[in-house]
PDB file of C-alpha atoms in Angstrom:
ATOM      1  CA  MET A   1       0.000   0.000   0.000  1.00 33.00           C
ATOM      2  CA  THR A   2       3.044   2.273  -0.192  1.00 50.00           C
ATOM      3  CA  GLY A   3       2.171   5.598  -1.725  1.00 61.00           C
ATOM      4  CA  ALA A   4      -1.583   5.180  -1.172  1.00 70.00           C
ATOM      5  CA  THR A   5      -3.650   8.378  -1.242  1.00 82.00           C
ATOM      6  CA  LEU A   6      -5.863   9.414   1.658  1.00 87.00           C
ATOM      7  CA  GLN A   7      -8.704  11.881   1.196  1.00 91.00           C
ATOM      8  CA  LEU A   8      -8.929  14.504   3.948  1.00 93.00           C
ATOM      9  CA  ASP A   9     -12.104  16.552   4.227  1.00 93.00           C
ATOM     10  CA  SER A  10     -11.018  19.062   6.884  1.00 94.00           C
ATOM     11  CA  ASP A  11      -8.172  20.624   8.837  1.00 94.00           C
ATOM     12  CA  ALA A  12      -9.045  18.244  11.685  1.00 96.00           C
ATOM     13  CA  ALA A  13      -8.616  15.249   9.370  1.00 95.00           C
ATOM     14  CA  THR A  14      -5.275  16.632   8.162  1.00 95.00           C
ATOM     15  CA  GLN A  15      -4.070  17.071  11.737  1.00 95.00           C
ATOM     16  CA  SER A  16      -5.318  13.603  12.611  1.00 95.00           C
ATOM     17  CA  ALA A  17      -3.319  12.104   9.732  1.00 94.00           C
ATOM     18  CA  GLY A  18      -0.185  13.832  11.025  1.00 95.00           C
ATOM     19  CA  GLY A  19      -0.880  12.606  14.548  1.00 95.00           C
ATOM     20  CA  GLU A  20      -1.372   9.027  13.367  1.00 93.00           C
ATOM     21  CA  LEU A  21       1.975   9.077  11.612  1.00 93.00           C
ATOM     22  CA  ALA A  22       3.687  10.444  14.736  1.00 95.00           C
ATOM     23  CA  GLN A  23       2.224   7.578  16.724  1.00 93.00           C
ATOM     24  CA  ALA A  24       3.485   5.120  14.098  1.00 91.00           C
ATOM     25  CA  VAL A  25       6.981   6.637  14.387  1.00 93.00           C
ATOM     26  CA  ARG A  26       6.945   6.114  18.140  1.00 91.00           C
ATOM     27  CA  ALA A  27       5.491   2.600  17.829  1.00 88.00           C
ATOM     28  CA  ALA A  28       8.246   1.635  15.383  1.00 88.00           C
ATOM     29  CA  GLY A  29      10.930   2.933  17.764  1.00 90.00           C
ATOM     30  CA  ILE A  30      12.329   5.260  15.097  1.00 93.00           C
ATOM     31  CA  GLU A  31      15.503   6.910  16.366  1.00 94.00           C
ATOM     32  CA  SER A  32      15.752   9.744  13.826  1.00 96.00           C
ATOM     33  CA  LEU A  33      13.541  10.917  10.968  1.00 97.00           C
ATOM     34  CA  VAL A  34      13.606  13.491   8.166  1.00 97.00           C
ATOM     35  CA  VAL A  35      10.248  14.305   6.542  1.00 97.00           C
ATOM     36  CA  TYR A  36       9.870  16.440   3.424  1.00 97.00           C
ATOM     37  CA  LEU A  37       6.460  18.143   3.161  1.00 97.00           C
ATOM     38  CA  HIS A  38       5.396  18.947  -0.403  1.00 97.00           C
ATOM     39  CA  GLY A  39       2.357  20.870  -1.593  1.00 96.00           C
ATOM     40  CA  ASP A  40       1.157  24.199  -2.903  1.00 95.00           C
ATOM     41  CA  LEU A  41       0.360  27.149  -0.641  1.00 93.00           C
ATOM     42  CA  GLY A  42      -2.641  26.261   1.474  1.00 91.00           C
ATOM     43  CA  ALA A  43      -2.346  22.512   0.854  1.00 94.00           C
ATOM     44  CA  GLY A  44      -2.013  21.791   4.582  1.00 95.00           C
ATOM     45  CA  LYS A  45       1.699  21.252   5.246  1.00 96.00           C
ATOM     46  CA  THR A  46       1.736  23.235   8.493  1.00 96.00           C
ATOM     47  CA  THR A  47      -1.638  21.795   9.514  1.00 96.00           C
ATOM     48  CA  TRP A  48      -0.249  18.267   9.053  1.00 96.00           C
ATOM     49  CA  ALA A  49       2.896  19.218  11.023  1.00 97.00           C
ATOM     50  CA  ARG A  50       0.698  20.519  13.877  1.00 97.00           C
ATOM     51  CA  GLY A  51      -1.024  17.166  14.029  1.00 97.00           C
ATOM     52  CA  PHE A  52       2.297  15.334  13.917  1.00 97.00           C
ATOM     53  CA  LEU A  53       3.642  17.350  16.841  1.00 97.00           C
ATOM     54  CA  ARG A  54       0.459  16.836  18.831  1.00 97.00           C
ATOM     55  CA  GLY A  55       0.664  13.119  18.048  1.00 96.00           C
ATOM     56  CA  LEU A  56       4.096  13.135  19.684  1.00 96.00           C
ATOM     57  CA  GLY A  57       2.549  14.775  22.750  1.00 96.00           C
ATOM     58  CA  HIS A  58       3.279  18.478  22.185  1.00 96.00           C
ATOM     59  CA  VAL A  59       0.732  20.775  23.791  1.00 94.00           C
ATOM     60  CA  GLY A  60       0.577  24.455  23.007  1.00 91.00           C
ATOM     61  CA  ARG A  61       1.002  26.596  19.946  1.00 91.00           C
ATOM     62  CA  VAL A  62       2.500  25.350  16.706  1.00 93.00           C
ATOM     63  CA  PRO A  63       3.006  28.465  14.582  1.00 88.00           C
ATOM     64  CA  SER A  64       3.995  28.364  10.954  1.00 90.00           C
ATOM     65  CA  PRO A  65       7.774  28.734  10.624  1.00 89.00           C
ATOM     66  CA  THR A  66       7.394  30.854   7.474  1.00 87.00           C
ATOM     67  CA  TYR A  67       9.155  33.864   9.024  1.00 87.00           C
ATOM     68  CA  THR A  68      11.312  32.238  11.692  1.00 91.00           C
ATOM     69  CA  LEU A  69      12.375  29.489   9.222  1.00 94.00           C
ATOM     70  CA  VAL A  70      12.903  27.007  12.086  1.00 94.00           C
ATOM     71  CA  GLU A  71      10.600  26.321  15.050  1.00 95.00           C
ATOM     72  CA  PRO A  72      12.095  23.944  17.642  1.00 96.00           C
ATOM     73  CA  TYR A  73      10.078  21.607  19.876  1.00 96.00           C
ATOM     74  CA  THR A  74      10.665  18.838  22.375  1.00 95.00           C
ATOM     75  CA  ALA A  75       7.976  16.181  22.202  1.00 95.00           C
ATOM     76  CA  GLY A  76       7.717  12.448  22.697  1.00 93.00           C
ATOM     77  CA  GLY A  77      11.385  12.137  23.574  1.00 95.00           C
ATOM     78  CA  TYR A  78      12.463  13.852  20.333  1.00 97.00           C
ATOM     79  CA  ALA A  79      14.018  17.189  19.495  1.00 97.00           C
ATOM     80  CA  VAL A  80      11.809  18.245  16.580  1.00 97.00           C
ATOM     81  CA  ALA A  81      12.614  21.060  14.169  1.00 96.00           C
ATOM     82  CA  HIS A  82       9.778  22.329  11.956  1.00 97.00           C
ATOM     83  CA  VAL A  83      11.436  24.091   9.029  1.00 96.00           C
ATOM     84  CA  ASP A  84       9.910  26.233   6.268  1.00 95.00           C
ATOM     85  CA  LEU A  85      12.097  27.051   3.266  1.00 95.00           C
ATOM     86  CA  TYR A  86       9.429  28.923   1.273  1.00 94.00           C
ATOM     87  CA  ARG A  87      11.142  32.318   1.571  1.00 89.00           C
ATOM     88  CA  LEU A  88      14.624  31.145   0.548  1.00 89.00           C
ATOM     89  CA  VAL A  89      16.015  32.797  -2.550  1.00 87.00           C
ATOM     90  CA  SER A  90      18.883  30.334  -3.015  1.00 88.00           C
ATOM     91  CA  PRO A  91      19.707  26.844  -1.713  1.00 89.00           C
ATOM     92  CA  ASP A  92      22.940  28.386  -0.347  1.00 88.00           C
ATOM     93  CA  GLU A  93      20.821  29.994   2.403  1.00 89.00           C
ATOM     94  CA  VAL A  94      20.172  26.539   3.886  1.00 90.00           C
ATOM     95  CA  ASP A  95      23.765  26.438   5.160  1.00 89.00           C
ATOM     96  CA  ALA A  96      23.019  29.230   7.660  1.00 89.00           C
ATOM     97  CA  LEU A  97      20.239  27.110   9.175  1.00 91.00           C
ATOM     98  CA  ALA A  98      22.718  24.348  10.147  1.00 87.00           C
ATOM     99  CA  LEU A  99      20.108  21.654   9.567  1.00 88.00           C
ATOM    100  CA  ALA A 100      22.719  18.891   9.646  1.00 86.00           C
ATOM    101  CA  GLU A 101      23.224  19.742  13.324  1.00 88.00           C
ATOM    102  CA  LEU A 102      19.522  19.048  13.887  1.00 89.00           C
ATOM    103  CA  THR A 103      19.796  15.425  12.756  1.00 92.00           C
ATOM    104  CA  GLY A 104      20.925  12.315  14.566  1.00 92.00           C
ATOM    105  CA  PRO A 105      19.596  10.121  17.358  1.00 95.00           C
ATOM    106  CA  GLY A 106      16.503  11.538  19.033  1.00 96.00           C
ATOM    107  CA  THR A 107      15.726  14.065  16.295  1.00 97.00           C
ATOM    108  CA  ILE A 108      12.965  14.678  13.777  1.00 97.00           C
ATOM    109  CA  LEU A 109      13.102  17.255  10.985  1.00 97.00           C
ATOM    110  CA  LEU A 110       9.861  18.336   9.297  1.00 98.00           C
ATOM    111  CA  ILE A 111      10.831  20.376   6.227  1.00 97.00           C
ATOM    112  CA  GLU A 112       8.279  22.380   4.237  1.00 97.00           C
ATOM    113  CA  TRP A 113       9.240  23.484   0.714  1.00 96.00           C
ATOM    114  CA  PRO A 114      12.313  21.198   0.523  1.00 96.00           C
ATOM    115  CA  GLU A 115      12.602  21.903  -3.206  1.00 95.00           C
ATOM    116  CA  ASN A 116      13.937  25.361  -2.252  1.00 94.00           C
ATOM    117  CA  GLY A 117      16.831  23.735  -0.370  1.00 94.00           C
ATOM    118  CA  GLY A 118      18.293  21.920  -3.365  1.00 89.00           C
ATOM    119  CA  ASP A 119      21.012  19.446  -2.444  1.00 90.00           C
ATOM    120  CA  ARG A 120      21.829  21.259   0.822  1.00 92.00           C
ATOM    121  CA  LEU A 121      19.286  19.291   2.854  1.00 94.00           C
ATOM    122  CA  PRO A 122      19.676  16.048   4.781  1.00 94.00           C
ATOM    123  CA  GLY A 123      18.143  13.193   2.794  1.00 94.00           C
ATOM    124  CA  ALA A 124      14.475  12.475   3.455  1.00 95.00           C
ATOM    125  CA  ASP A 125      13.134   9.280   4.986  1.00 95.00           C
ATOM    126  CA  LEU A 126       9.546  10.169   4.108  1.00 94.00           C
ATOM    127  CA  ARG A 127       7.900  12.411   1.570  1.00 94.00           C
ATOM    128  CA  VAL A 128       4.462  13.734   2.534  1.00 94.00           C
ATOM    129  CA  GLU A 129       2.597  15.107  -0.479  1.00 95.00           C
ATOM    130  CA  LEU A 130      -0.487  17.236   0.120  1.00 96.00           C
ATOM    131  CA  ALA A 131      -2.751  18.594  -2.591  1.00 95.00           C
ATOM    132  CA  ILE A 132      -6.000  20.520  -2.640  1.00 93.00           C
ATOM    133  CA  ASP A 133      -8.752  18.615  -4.437  1.00 89.00           C
ATOM    134  CA  ALA A 134     -12.545  18.579  -4.741  1.00 87.00           C
ATOM    135  CA  ALA A 135     -12.942  16.577  -1.507  1.00 82.00           C
ATOM    136  CA  GLY A 136     -10.664  18.913   0.473  1.00 89.00           C
ATOM    137  CA  ARG A 137      -7.130  17.563   0.461  1.00 94.00           C
ATOM    138  CA  ALA A 138      -5.361  14.502  -0.817  1.00 93.00           C
ATOM    139  CA  LEU A 139      -2.429  13.139   1.165  1.00 93.00           C
ATOM    140  CA  ARG A 140       0.170  10.708  -0.126  1.00 91.00           C
ATOM    141  CA  LEU A 141       3.005   9.317   1.984  1.00 88.00           C
ATOM    142  CA  VAL A 142       6.043   7.969   0.139  1.00 90.00           C
ATOM    143  CA  PRO A 143       8.831   6.149   2.042  1.00 92.00           C
ATOM    144  CA  LEU A 144      12.299   7.059   0.742  1.00 93.00           C
ATOM    145  CA  SER A 145      14.595   5.048   3.035  1.00 93.00           C
ATOM    146  CA  ALA A 146      14.721   1.953   5.215  1.00 90.00           C
ATOM    147  CA  VAL A 147      13.463   4.099   8.107  1.00 91.00           C
ATOM    148  CA  GLY A 148      10.620   5.351   5.931  1.00 89.00           C
ATOM    149  CA  ASN A 149       9.737   1.784   5.016  1.00 84.00           C
ATOM    150  CA  LEU A 150       9.737   0.797   8.693  1.00 82.00           C
ATOM    151  CA  VAL A 151       7.248   3.560   9.433  1.00 81.00           C
ATOM    152  CA  ALA A 152       5.233   2.464   6.393  1.00 72.00           C
ATOM    153  CA  LEU A 153       4.909  -1.001   7.904  1.00 70.00           C
ATOM    154  CA  GLN A 154       3.340   0.640  10.964  1.00 69.00           C
ATOM    155  CA  LYS A 155       1.037   3.068   9.189  1.00 58.00           C
ATOM    156  CA  ILE A 156       0.514   3.945   5.570  1.00 54.00           C
ATOM    157  CA  TYR A 157      -2.558   5.902   4.716  1.00 51.00           C
TER     158      TYR A 157
END
């Protein structure tokens, strides 16, 4: 069922999908994870990330990192960095964010607009694709590594 598409009819459903994946990550005992979030403006990338963070146990605000570029969290035993590269002009700007330092055991990176980071980003384990459609949103999860496949065994939409 890898790469299956899930229809989401609301923001609540989008957050729930993110939360379910976070629970699958914990259930699989994933040590470190890099997730690329793809989709047009308004497709639900930040909404999905909010659900993911809440699924890890974060309580409180989860603002969009559009202007801060990186929002750090501690949740579910992980150091999570929610990154938004929408405003980058050049992939060279990624170097200043020191994202490589945010990877390793006990870390999760959620990266919106990874296409703006070029080859300067850590490789993704999962690709979350969100699109606006007639039913609301369509979500597709694509594993890109052994870790991504392990999560897929736990939960693929």
